[in-house]
mmCIF file of C-alpha atoms in Angstrom:
data_model
loop_
_atom_site.group_PDB
_atom_site.id
_atom_site.type_symbol
_atom_site.label_atom_id
_atom_site.label_comp_id
_atom_site.label_asym_id
_atom_site.label_seq_id
_atom_site.Cartn_x
_atom_site.Cartn_y
_atom_site.Cartn_z
ATOM 1 C CA UNK A 1 -11.637 4.779 23.607
ATOM 2 C CA UNK A 2 -13.300 4.232 19.921
ATOM 3 C CA UNK A 3 -16.450 6.265 20.969
ATOM 4 C CA UNK A 4 -17.655 9.605 19.729
ATOM 5 C CA UNK A 5 -17.135 12.531 21.829
ATOM 6 C CA UNK A 6 -17.987 16.128 21.309
ATOM 7 C CA UNK A 7 -15.574 18.816 21.597
ATOM 8 C CA UNK A 8 -16.423 22.602 22.026
ATOM 9 C CA UNK A 9 -14.208 25.220 21.203
ATOM 10 C CA UNK A 10 -14.039 28.945 22.322
ATOM 11 C CA UNK A 11 -16.574 30.014 19.757
ATOM 12 C CA UNK A 12 -19.168 27.494 21.110
ATOM 13 C CA UNK A 13 -19.264 25.671 17.853
ATOM 14 C CA UNK A 14 -19.445 21.952 18.605
ATOM 15 C CA UNK A 15 -17.320 19.591 16.532
ATOM 16 C CA UNK A 16 -18.023 15.696 16.056
ATOM 17 C CA UNK A 17 -14.825 14.088 16.907
ATOM 18 C CA UNK A 18 -14.539 10.248 17.023
ATOM 19 C CA UNK A 19 -11.572 7.675 17.477
ATOM 20 C CA UNK A 20 -9.773 9.578 19.824
ATOM 21 C CA UNK A 21 -6.957 7.422 21.850
ATOM 22 C CA UNK A 22 -4.013 10.048 22.629
ATOM 23 C CA UNK A 23 -1.907 8.997 25.550
ATOM 24 C CA UNK A 24 -2.686 9.036 29.441
ATOM 25 C CA UNK A 25 -0.979 12.103 30.971
ATOM 26 C CA UNK A 26 -0.424 10.494 34.129
ATOM 27 C CA UNK A 27 1.111 7.553 32.544
ATOM 28 C CA UNK A 28 3.048 9.657 30.050
ATOM 29 C CA UNK A 29 4.508 11.473 33.011
ATOM 30 C CA UNK A 30 5.370 8.399 35.195
ATOM 31 C CA UNK A 31 6.943 6.632 32.280
ATOM 32 C CA UNK A 32 9.365 9.722 31.128
ATOM 33 C CA UNK A 33 10.814 9.405 34.353
ATOM 34 C CA UNK A 34 12.467 6.189 33.051
ATOM 35 C CA UNK A 35 14.535 8.312 30.555
ATOM 36 C CA UNK A 36 17.945 9.109 31.991
ATOM 37 C CA UNK A 37 18.581 12.800 32.789
ATOM 38 C CA UNK A 38 22.023 13.598 30.889
ATOM 39 C CA UNK A 39 22.181 16.864 33.152
ATOM 40 C CA UNK A 40 24.576 17.029 36.092
ATOM 41 C CA UNK A 41 23.841 14.402 38.874
ATOM 42 C CA UNK A 42 24.579 16.942 41.404
ATOM 43 C CA UNK A 43 23.198 20.476 42.696
ATOM 44 C CA UNK A 44 19.719 22.178 41.901
ATOM 45 C CA UNK A 45 18.041 21.613 38.482
ATOM 46 C CA UNK A 46 15.700 24.228 38.091
ATOM 47 C CA UNK A 47 13.544 22.349 35.379
ATOM 48 C CA UNK A 48 12.295 18.803 35.596
ATOM 49 C CA UNK A 49 13.040 16.648 32.746
ATOM 50 C CA UNK A 50 9.191 15.480 32.195
ATOM 51 C CA UNK A 51 8.210 19.074 31.894
ATOM 52 C CA UNK A 52 10.966 19.689 29.510
ATOM 53 C CA UNK A 53 10.178 16.628 27.106
ATOM 54 C CA UNK A 54 6.282 17.197 27.358
ATOM 55 C CA UNK A 55 6.632 20.789 26.482
ATOM 56 C CA UNK A 56 8.906 19.736 23.634
ATOM 57 C CA UNK A 57 6.385 17.492 22.164
ATOM 58 C CA UNK A 58 3.376 19.872 22.573
ATOM 59 C CA UNK A 59 5.555 22.345 20.499
ATOM 60 C CA UNK A 60 5.953 19.600 17.985
ATOM 61 C CA UNK A 61 2.304 19.028 17.404
ATOM 62 C CA UNK A 62 1.666 22.744 16.875
ATOM 63 C CA UNK A 63 4.138 23.128 14.434
ATOM 64 C CA UNK A 64 7.268 24.189 16.741
ATOM 65 C CA UNK A 65 10.352 23.558 14.478
ATOM 66 C CA UNK A 66 13.212 24.459 17.177
ATOM 67 C CA UNK A 67 14.492 25.113 20.790
ATOM 68 C CA UNK A 68 13.336 28.901 20.702
ATOM 69 C CA UNK A 69 9.562 27.872 19.329
ATOM 70 C CA UNK A 70 9.770 25.434 22.125
ATOM 71 C CA UNK A 71 10.295 28.110 24.715
ATOM 72 C CA UNK A 72 8.034 30.534 23.021
ATOM 73 C CA UNK A 73 4.966 27.807 23.111
ATOM 74 C CA UNK A 74 5.680 27.483 26.725
ATOM 75 C CA UNK A 75 5.646 30.953 27.772
ATOM 76 C CA UNK A 76 2.160 31.297 25.504
ATOM 77 C CA UNK A 77 0.796 28.276 27.193
ATOM 78 C CA UNK A 78 2.069 28.602 30.721
ATOM 79 C CA UNK A 79 -1.261 28.529 32.426
ATOM 80 C CA UNK A 80 -2.514 25.492 30.584
ATOM 81 C CA UNK A 81 0.479 23.445 31.131
ATOM 82 C CA UNK A 82 0.796 24.235 34.808
ATOM 83 C CA UNK A 83 -2.552 22.389 35.194
ATOM 84 C CA UNK A 84 -0.576 19.018 34.568
ATOM 85 C CA UNK A 85 3.043 20.070 34.873
ATOM 86 C CA UNK A 86 5.351 21.019 38.026
ATOM 87 C CA UNK A 87 6.991 23.692 36.365
ATOM 88 C CA UNK A 88 8.819 24.802 39.500
ATOM 89 C CA UNK A 89 11.113 27.482 37.978
ATOM 90 C CA UNK A 90 8.821 28.601 35.302
ATOM 91 C CA UNK A 91 9.173 27.501 31.504
ATOM 92 C CA UNK A 92 12.951 26.471 30.312
ATOM 93 C CA UNK A 93 14.786 28.428 27.820
ATOM 94 C CA UNK A 94 15.911 27.558 24.666
ATOM 95 C CA UNK A 95 19.177 26.475 25.657
ATOM 96 C CA UNK A 96 17.616 24.315 28.193
ATOM 97 C CA UNK A 97 15.501 22.467 25.599
ATOM 98 C CA UNK A 98 18.640 22.389 23.289
ATOM 99 C CA UNK A 99 21.080 20.898 25.595
ATOM 100 C CA UNK A 100 18.467 18.273 27.022
ATOM 101 C CA UNK A 101 17.533 17.131 23.576
ATOM 102 C CA UNK A 102 21.231 16.744 22.363
ATOM 103 C CA UNK A 103 22.053 14.542 25.101
ATOM 104 C CA UNK A 104 18.988 12.318 26.031
ATOM 105 C CA UNK A 105 19.135 9.038 24.725
ATOM 106 C CA UNK A 106 16.735 8.762 21.395
ATOM 107 C CA UNK A 107 16.325 4.823 22.044
ATOM 108 C CA UNK A 108 14.899 5.606 25.704
ATOM 109 C CA UNK A 109 12.763 8.434 24.283
ATOM 110 C CA UNK A 110 11.154 6.314 21.537
ATOM 111 C CA UNK A 111 10.503 3.471 23.471
ATOM 112 C CA UNK A 112 8.780 5.410 26.135
ATOM 113 C CA UNK A 113 6.398 7.590 23.666
ATOM 114 C CA UNK A 114 5.506 4.931 21.491
ATOM 115 C CA UNK A 115 4.555 2.550 24.076
ATOM 116 C CA UNK A 116 2.223 5.543 25.631
ATOM 117 C CA UNK A 117 0.347 5.454 22.196
ATOM 118 C CA UNK A 118 -2.157 3.000 21.635
ATOM 119 C CA UNK A 119 -0.749 -0.546 22.277
ATOM 120 C CA UNK A 120 -1.157 -2.766 19.247
ATOM 121 C CA UNK A 121 -1.788 -6.013 20.994
ATOM 122 C CA UNK A 122 -2.662 -8.127 18.042
ATOM 123 C CA UNK A 123 -0.761 -7.852 14.836
ATOM 124 C CA UNK A 124 -2.256 -10.646 13.061
ATOM 125 C CA UNK A 125 -2.749 -9.883 9.462
ATOM 126 C CA UNK A 126 -1.097 -6.687 9.616
ATOM 127 C CA UNK A 127 1.605 -5.228 7.571
ATOM 128 C CA UNK A 128 4.728 -4.211 9.336
ATOM 129 C CA UNK A 129 6.772 -2.176 6.803
ATOM 130 C CA UNK A 130 10.547 -1.918 7.578
ATOM 131 C CA UNK A 131 12.364 0.979 5.501
ATOM 132 C CA UNK A 132 14.944 3.712 6.235
ATOM 133 C CA UNK A 133 14.860 7.376 5.739
ATOM 134 C CA UNK A 134 17.905 9.963 6.049
ATOM 135 C CA UNK A 135 17.335 13.179 7.901
ATOM 136 C CA UNK A 136 19.003 15.073 5.101
ATOM 137 C CA UNK A 137 19.779 18.198 7.404
ATOM 138 C CA UNK A 138 21.322 16.273 10.211
ATOM 139 C CA UNK A 139 24.818 16.097 8.752
ATOM 140 C CA UNK A 140 27.548 18.078 10.248
ATOM 141 C CA UNK A 141 31.661 18.354 10.250
ATOM 142 C CA UNK A 142 31.430 15.694 13.077
ATOM 143 C CA UNK A 143 29.026 13.078 11.585
ATOM 144 C CA UNK A 144 27.135 12.262 8.273
ATOM 145 C CA UNK A 145 23.205 12.724 8.078
ATOM 146 C CA UNK A 146 21.353 10.128 10.290
ATOM 147 C CA UNK A 147 19.916 7.025 8.578
ATOM 148 C CA UNK A 148 16.731 5.865 10.727
ATOM 149 C CA UNK A 149 15.205 2.525 9.804
ATOM 150 C CA UNK A 150 11.813 2.056 11.100
ATOM 151 C CA UNK A 151 9.198 -0.518 11.249
ATOM 152 C CA UNK A 152 5.841 0.858 10.233
ATOM 153 C CA UNK A 153 2.528 -0.819 10.892
ATOM 154 C CA UNK A 154 0.026 0.227 7.965
ATOM 155 C CA UNK A 155 -3.133 -0.436 9.368
ATOM 156 C CA UNK A 156 -2.288 1.313 12.688
ATOM 157 C CA UNK A 157 -0.597 4.372 10.822
ATOM 158 C CA UNK A 158 2.099 4.474 13.827
ATOM 159 C CA UNK A 159 5.839 3.294 14.132
ATOM 160 C CA UNK A 160 6.603 0.129 16.055
ATOM 161 C CA UNK A 161 10.118 0.753 16.614
ATOM 162 C CA UNK A 162 13.479 2.182 15.142
ATOM 163 C CA UNK A 163 17.019 1.888 14.948
ATOM 164 C CA UNK A 164 19.866 4.100 13.757
ATOM 165 C CA UNK A 165 21.992 3.120 11.001
ATOM 166 C CA UNK A 166 25.744 3.319 12.480
ATOM 167 C CA UNK A 167 27.754 5.454 9.916
ATOM 168 C CA UNK A 168 30.027 2.365 9.292
ATOM 169 C CA UNK A 169 27.360 -0.022 8.858
ATOM 170 C CA UNK A 170 24.113 -0.188 6.492
ATOM 171 C CA UNK A 171 20.254 -1.279 6.635
ATOM 172 C CA UNK A 172 21.252 -5.094 5.961
ATOM 173 C CA UNK A 173 22.856 -5.016 9.376
ATOM 174 C CA UNK A 174 20.607 -3.092 11.545
ATOM 175 C CA UNK A 175 17.192 -4.721 10.253
ATOM 176 C CA UNK A 176 17.829 -8.123 12.375
ATOM 177 C CA UNK A 177 18.443 -5.717 15.203
ATOM 178 C CA UNK A 178 15.367 -3.877 14.783
ATOM 179 C CA UNK A 179 13.578 -7.271 14.349
ATOM 180 C CA UNK A 180 14.798 -8.040 17.783
ATOM 181 C CA UNK A 181 13.342 -4.956 19.753
ATOM 182 C CA UNK A 182 9.877 -5.546 18.351
ATOM 183 C CA UNK A 183 6.976 -8.266 18.310
ATOM 184 C CA UNK A 184 6.188 -8.844 14.827
ATOM 185 C CA UNK A 185 4.531 -12.446 15.446
ATOM 186 C CA UNK A 186 1.558 -12.979 13.110
ATOM 187 C CA UNK A 187 2.190 -9.795 11.027
ATOM 188 C CA UNK A 188 3.595 -9.765 7.240
ATOM 189 C CA UNK A 189 7.056 -8.077 7.055
ATOM 190 C CA UNK A 190 7.548 -6.171 4.039
ATOM 191 C CA UNK A 191 11.157 -4.857 3.406
ATOM 192 C CA UNK A 192 12.763 -3.305 -0.184
ATOM 193 C CA UNK A 193 15.189 -5.385 -1.999
ATOM 194 C CA UNK A 194 17.936 -3.958 0.344
ATOM 195 C CA UNK A 195 16.662 -5.987 2.810
ATOM 196 C CA UNK A 196 16.259 -9.226 0.752
ATOM 197 C CA UNK A 197 18.813 -11.414 2.410
ATOM 198 C CA UNK A 198 18.413 -15.067 3.521
ATOM 199 C CA UNK A 199 19.481 -14.181 7.229
ATOM 200 C CA UNK A 200 16.913 -11.475 7.201
ATOM 201 C CA UNK A 201 14.165 -13.970 6.147
ATOM 202 C CA UNK A 202 15.300 -16.678 8.797
ATOM 203 C CA UNK A 203 14.999 -13.909 11.357
ATOM 204 C CA UNK A 204 11.148 -13.087 10.226
ATOM 205 C CA UNK A 205 10.388 -16.589 10.237
ATOM 206 C CA UNK A 206 12.043 -16.999 13.575
ATOM 207 C CA UNK A 207 9.838 -14.173 15.166
ATOM 208 C CA UNK A 208 6.909 -16.076 13.897
ATOM 209 C CA UNK A 209 5.750 -13.611 10.963
ATOM 210 C CA UNK A 210 5.330 -14.090 7.099
ATOM 211 C CA UNK A 211 7.356 -11.867 4.719
ATOM 212 C CA UNK A 212 7.438 -10.024 1.491
ATOM 213 C CA UNK A 213 10.648 -9.137 0.096
ATOM 214 C CA UNK A 214 11.147 -7.175 -3.007
ATOM 215 C CA UNK A 215 13.517 -8.893 -5.584
ATOM 216 C CA UNK A 216 16.100 -6.676 -7.746
ATOM 217 C CA UNK A 217 19.426 -6.769 -8.961
ATOM 218 C CA UNK A 218 21.144 -7.172 -5.864
ATOM 219 C CA UNK A 219 20.047 -10.771 -6.385
ATOM 220 C CA UNK A 220 20.626 -11.029 -10.226
ATOM 221 C CA UNK A 221 20.513 -14.485 -10.814
ATOM 222 C CA UNK A 222 17.385 -15.142 -8.773
ATOM 223 C CA UNK A 223 15.596 -11.922 -10.100
ATOM 224 C CA UNK A 224 16.006 -13.113 -13.761
ATOM 225 C CA UNK A 225 15.071 -16.599 -13.256
ATOM 226 C CA UNK A 226 11.652 -15.143 -11.314
ATOM 227 C CA UNK A 227 11.036 -12.761 -14.352
ATOM 228 C CA UNK A 228 11.703 -15.295 -17.109
ATOM 229 C CA UNK A 229 9.030 -17.507 -15.321
ATOM 230 C CA UNK A 230 6.560 -14.702 -15.251
ATOM 231 C CA UNK A 231 7.294 -13.652 -18.690
ATOM 232 C CA UNK A 232 7.007 -16.912 -19.826
ATOM 233 C CA UNK A 233 4.428 -18.829 -17.932
ATOM 234 C CA UNK A 234 0.289 -18.585 -17.724
ATOM 235 C CA UNK A 235 -0.288 -17.768 -13.978
ATOM 236 C CA UNK A 236 -3.683 -19.093 -12.756
ATOM 237 C CA UNK A 237 -3.464 -17.484 -9.292
ATOM 238 C CA UNK A 238 -3.802 -13.892 -9.788
ATOM 239 C CA UNK A 239 -6.068 -10.852 -8.678
ATOM 240 C CA UNK A 240 -6.320 -6.998 -10.259
ATOM 241 C CA UNK A 241 -7.368 -3.955 -9.121
ATOM 242 C CA UNK A 242 -7.906 -0.970 -10.705
ATOM 243 C CA UNK A 243 -8.211 2.881 -9.413
ATOM 244 C CA UNK A 244 -8.999 5.950 -11.357
ATOM 245 C CA UNK A 245 -8.837 9.708 -9.986
ATOM 246 C CA UNK A 246 -7.310 13.096 -10.928
ATOM 247 C CA UNK A 247 -6.836 12.255 -14.479
ATOM 248 C CA UNK A 248 -4.650 8.908 -13.760
ATOM 249 C CA UNK A 249 -5.838 5.314 -14.334
ATOM 250 C CA UNK A 250 -3.878 2.389 -12.422
ATOM 251 C CA UNK A 251 -4.308 -1.070 -13.259
ATOM 252 C CA UNK A 252 -2.277 -3.380 -10.818
ATOM 253 C CA UNK A 253 -2.306 -7.072 -11.364
ATOM 254 C CA UNK A 254 -0.818 -9.466 -8.871
ATOM 255 C CA UNK A 255 0.469 -13.155 -9.660
ATOM 256 C CA UNK A 256 1.741 -15.783 -7.359
ATOM 257 C CA UNK A 257 3.455 -18.964 -8.048
ATOM 258 C CA UNK A 258 3.796 -21.652 -5.157
ATOM 259 C CA UNK A 259 5.227 -24.229 -7.307
ATOM 260 C CA UNK A 260 8.738 -23.304 -6.974
ATOM 261 C CA UNK A 261 10.833 -26.427 -6.891
ATOM 262 C CA UNK A 262 12.428 -25.269 -9.830
ATOM 263 C CA UNK A 263 13.901 -22.253 -8.652
ATOM 264 C CA UNK A 264 17.635 -22.621 -7.886
ATOM 265 C CA UNK A 265 18.409 -21.671 -4.469
ATOM 266 C CA UNK A 266 15.338 -21.520 -3.031
ATOM 267 C CA UNK A 267 16.269 -24.176 -0.090
ATOM 268 C CA UNK A 268 18.120 -21.476 1.134
ATOM 269 C CA UNK A 269 15.699 -19.054 1.922
ATOM 270 C CA UNK A 270 13.737 -20.133 5.469
ATOM 271 C CA UNK A 271 9.818 -20.176 5.043
ATOM 272 C CA UNK A 272 9.828 -19.468 1.135
ATOM 273 C CA UNK A 273 6.814 -20.806 -0.432
ATOM 274 C CA UNK A 274 6.072 -18.699 -3.516
ATOM 275 C CA UNK A 275 7.201 -15.998 -5.768
ATOM 276 C CA UNK A 276 5.169 -12.833 -6.628
ATOM 277 C CA UNK A 277 5.017 -10.477 -9.227
ATOM 278 C CA UNK A 278 3.110 -6.888 -9.557
ATOM 279 C CA UNK A 279 2.266 -5.276 -12.986
ATOM 280 C CA UNK A 280 1.314 -1.791 -12.745
ATOM 281 C CA UNK A 281 -0.263 -0.256 -16.089
ATOM 282 C CA UNK A 282 -0.656 3.570 -15.333
ATOM 283 C CA UNK A 283 -2.295 5.942 -18.020
ATOM 284 C CA UNK A 284 -2.000 9.316 -17.368
ATOM 285 C CA UNK A 285 -2.646 12.578 -20.044
ATOM 286 C CA UNK A 286 -2.752 10.043 -22.707
ATOM 287 C CA UNK A 287 0.412 7.947 -21.926
ATOM 288 C CA UNK A 288 0.868 4.660 -20.755
ATOM 289 C CA UNK A 289 3.714 3.167 -18.770
ATOM 290 C CA UNK A 290 4.291 -0.367 -17.240
ATOM 291 C CA UNK A 291 6.221 -1.692 -14.354
ATOM 292 C CA UNK A 292 6.796 -5.121 -13.142
ATOM 293 C CA UNK A 293 8.032 -6.043 -9.719
ATOM 294 C CA UNK A 294 8.987 -9.215 -8.208
ATOM 295 C CA UNK A 295 8.764 -10.596 -4.735
ATOM 296 C CA UNK A 296 9.932 -13.690 -2.639
ATOM 297 C CA UNK A 297 7.166 -14.696 0.074
ATOM 298 C CA UNK A 298 6.037 -17.077 2.518
ATOM 299 C CA UNK A 299 2.417 -16.189 1.774
ATOM 300 C CA UNK A 300 0.520 -18.504 -0.362
ATOM 301 C CA UNK A 301 -2.986 -16.305 -0.753
ATOM 302 C CA UNK A 302 -2.468 -13.794 -3.846
ATOM 303 C CA UNK A 303 -4.858 -11.192 -2.232
ATOM 304 C CA UNK A 304 -2.812 -11.251 1.261
ATOM 305 C CA UNK A 305 0.084 -10.654 -1.350
ATOM 306 C CA UNK A 306 -1.827 -7.731 -2.735
ATOM 307 C CA UNK A 307 -2.616 -6.109 0.610
ATOM 308 C CA UNK A 308 0.922 -6.737 1.923
ATOM 309 C CA UNK A 309 2.654 -4.775 -1.536
ATOM 310 C CA UNK A 310 0.116 -2.313 -1.215
ATOM 311 C CA UNK A 311 0.530 -1.753 2.399
ATOM 312 C CA UNK A 312 4.250 -1.305 2.263
ATOM 313 C CA UNK A 313 3.858 1.995 0.357
ATOM 314 C CA UNK A 314 2.355 3.335 3.551
ATOM 315 C CA UNK A 315 5.595 3.709 5.095
ATOM 316 C CA UNK A 316 6.737 6.247 2.201
ATOM 317 C CA UNK A 317 3.674 8.021 2.155
ATOM 318 C CA UNK A 318 2.031 7.959 5.376
ATOM 319 C CA UNK A 319 5.231 8.253 7.369
ATOM 320 C CA UNK A 320 8.542 9.604 5.202
ATOM 321 C CA UNK A 321 6.408 11.998 3.142
ATOM 322 C CA UNK A 322 4.473 13.223 6.055
ATOM 323 C CA UNK A 323 7.902 13.932 8.361
ATOM 324 C CA UNK A 324 9.364 16.147 5.182
ATOM 325 C CA UNK A 325 6.132 17.829 4.138
ATOM 326 C CA UNK A 326 4.034 18.376 7.463
ATOM 327 C CA UNK A 327 7.218 18.691 9.633
ATOM 328 C CA UNK A 328 9.853 19.971 7.044
ATOM 329 C CA UNK A 329 12.017 17.237 8.467
ATOM 330 C CA UNK A 330 14.585 17.742 5.623
ATOM 331 C CA UNK A 331 14.934 21.217 5.983
ATOM 332 C CA UNK A 332 15.351 21.342 9.446
ATOM 333 C CA UNK A 333 19.186 22.574 10.677
ATOM 334 C CA UNK A 334 19.331 20.978 14.213
ATOM 335 C CA UNK A 335 22.730 18.941 13.570
ATOM 336 C CA UNK A 336 24.324 18.642 16.968
ATOM 337 C CA UNK A 337 24.982 15.351 18.903
ATOM 338 C CA UNK A 338 21.567 13.678 19.199
ATOM 339 C CA UNK A 339 18.954 16.482 18.586
ATOM 340 C CA UNK A 340 18.164 15.465 15.329
ATOM 341 C CA UNK A 341 17.452 11.975 16.419
ATOM 342 C CA UNK A 342 15.204 12.958 19.213
ATOM 343 C CA UNK A 343 13.186 15.669 17.073
ATOM 344 C CA UNK A 344 12.493 12.895 14.283
ATOM 345 C CA UNK A 345 11.036 10.802 17.484
ATOM 346 C CA UNK A 346 9.192 13.818 18.644
ATOM 347 C CA UNK A 347 7.788 14.263 14.950
ATOM 348 C CA UNK A 348 6.688 10.562 14.726
ATOM 349 C CA UNK A 349 4.953 10.939 17.934
ATOM 350 C CA UNK A 350 3.087 14.017 16.933
ATOM 351 C CA UNK A 351 2.272 12.447 13.578
ATOM 352 C CA UNK A 352 0.315 9.491 15.460
ATOM 353 C CA UNK A 353 -1.396 11.448 17.646
ATOM 354 C CA UNK A 354 -2.444 14.062 14.756
ATOM 355 C CA UNK A 355 -4.004 10.748 13.182
ATOM 356 C CA UNK A 356 -5.751 9.289 16.194
ATOM 357 C CA UNK A 357 -8.207 12.065 16.522
ATOM 358 C CA UNK A 358 -10.612 12.197 13.606
ATOM 359 C CA UNK A 359 -12.429 15.522 13.076
ATOM 360 C CA UNK A 360 -14.609 15.713 10.083
ATOM 361 C CA UNK A 361 -12.156 16.083 7.089
ATOM 362 C CA UNK A 362 -9.671 18.176 8.931
ATOM 363 C CA UNK A 363 -6.058 17.459 7.729
ATOM 364 C CA UNK A 364 -3.145 16.918 9.750
ATOM 365 C CA UNK A 365 -1.806 20.425 8.818
ATOM 366 C CA UNK A 366 -5.053 22.126 9.923
ATOM 367 C CA UNK A 367 -4.830 20.271 13.418
ATOM 368 C CA UNK A 368 -1.429 21.532 13.926
ATOM 369 C CA UNK A 369 -2.746 25.065 13.279
ATOM 370 C CA UNK A 370 -5.913 24.928 15.133
ATOM 371 C CA UNK A 371 -3.937 22.988 18.173
ATOM 372 C CA UNK A 372 -1.569 26.220 17.921
ATOM 373 C CA UNK A 373 -4.393 28.524 18.699
ATOM 374 C CA UNK A 374 -6.477 26.365 21.050
ATOM 375 C CA UNK A 375 -5.067 24.509 24.101
ATOM 376 C CA UNK A 376 -8.397 22.514 24.462
ATOM 377 C CA UNK A 377 -8.076 21.266 20.963
ATOM 378 C CA UNK A 378 -4.490 20.477 21.635
ATOM 379 C CA UNK A 379 -5.404 18.766 24.934
ATOM 380 C CA UNK A 380 -7.813 16.677 23.051
ATOM 381 C CA UNK A 381 -5.111 15.398 20.379
ATOM 382 C CA UNK A 382 -2.439 14.661 23.197
ATOM 383 C CA UNK A 383 -4.542 13.004 26.057
ATOM 384 C CA UNK A 384 -7.174 10.563 27.067
ATOM 385 C CA UNK A 385 -9.133 11.502 29.910
#
C-alpha cells in the first residue's frame, strides 16, 4: 500500500506505478456474497452471483457499456477470470447480466463495493461534498430519470455514500438520510443552495462535522442581508488566490466575517459561526467577468473556507463530469428497473480504481484502453496482492 511497484507488460517494458490501492479479491468475493440474489431461490442456478458482479465491474473498467459487452469481455478473458472466479458453467450470457443488474439492490451493491475500496478512516479536515446528478438516459415510460445524491470526499477522490431521490421527493428530504448512512465526523460538509436548510445544518452538527452551505435566492432575505454586508463593509479576514493557464486568468478572493450578531435569524442555524463570500474575477480572451457567491458556515478560518469551497467543485469535475465524459453515462440507454442505478455504482467504483493506480501521466481513459488490451494491467488496477 502506497509503495512503488514495477509492472511488466507483455512487451517487456517496465512501467513505474505507485499508490496502488485496489481491492482485495478474496475480501471482495466474500463481501459480495452478502448481496441478496434476486433470482429464484430454488433449482440449480448455473452462474454464481459473485462471478456475474465481478465480471460486470471488470467490463466497466475496460470501457464496456452494456450487458452484451459484459458477455463479450467474459468470453475474451475467460482464462484470466478462471484464475480467481469459479465460473461453474462458463461465462454468463448478456441476458443473465441484464436480469441480475435489473433486480439486485443498488444500495447493497454500493455498500459492498465502496467498503472494499480504500477505507477512509479519518475525515478530519477533509471536504465531503454532497450533490445530486440525474442519469439522463435512465427515464422510461415506467419511471422518470433517476436522480442520485452522492457524498464525495474531495481529497480521496471517491464516493462515501449515495441515495436515490424518490420520484415524489427531492434532495432536501434525502440529504439527512444520506448523512445518517455515513460517518462525516471531523469533516467539512459542503452543499449547494438546495441543501441550505436549518434541519440539514442541525443534522451536520449532530454528526460532528462543520459545514459550508451556499446561500442563494431560496433564502432571499438572508441572501440580501449577507450580500449587502459584504458590499458595504471592509472585511479584514480575507484570502486570495490567482490561477493562470490556457489563456485564462482567475483571481479568487475569499472573505469571512465571524461577528454576525446583527444577522436576523442567525439563531435558527445550528453551529453557525460566520458568513462568507467568494469573489471570482476571470479574464479570458480580453473579456473580464465577475461573480460573487455567499455562504453560511461553521468555520472560523478563511483559509479553511477557501479549501472547502474549492473542494466542492471536485464533485462536479471529478465525479459527475467523469461519469458523463469517460463512461458516457448520460448517453447510456439502460432504463429498465434498477439497471441504471447498478451501472452508476459500477462506474463510480471503476472510476475510483482507475484513479488509485498512478501510471506516469496516463489518463483514466488511456488506463481503460490499456486494461482492455492487457489483463495483467487490469489485474493491477483492480486488486491488491
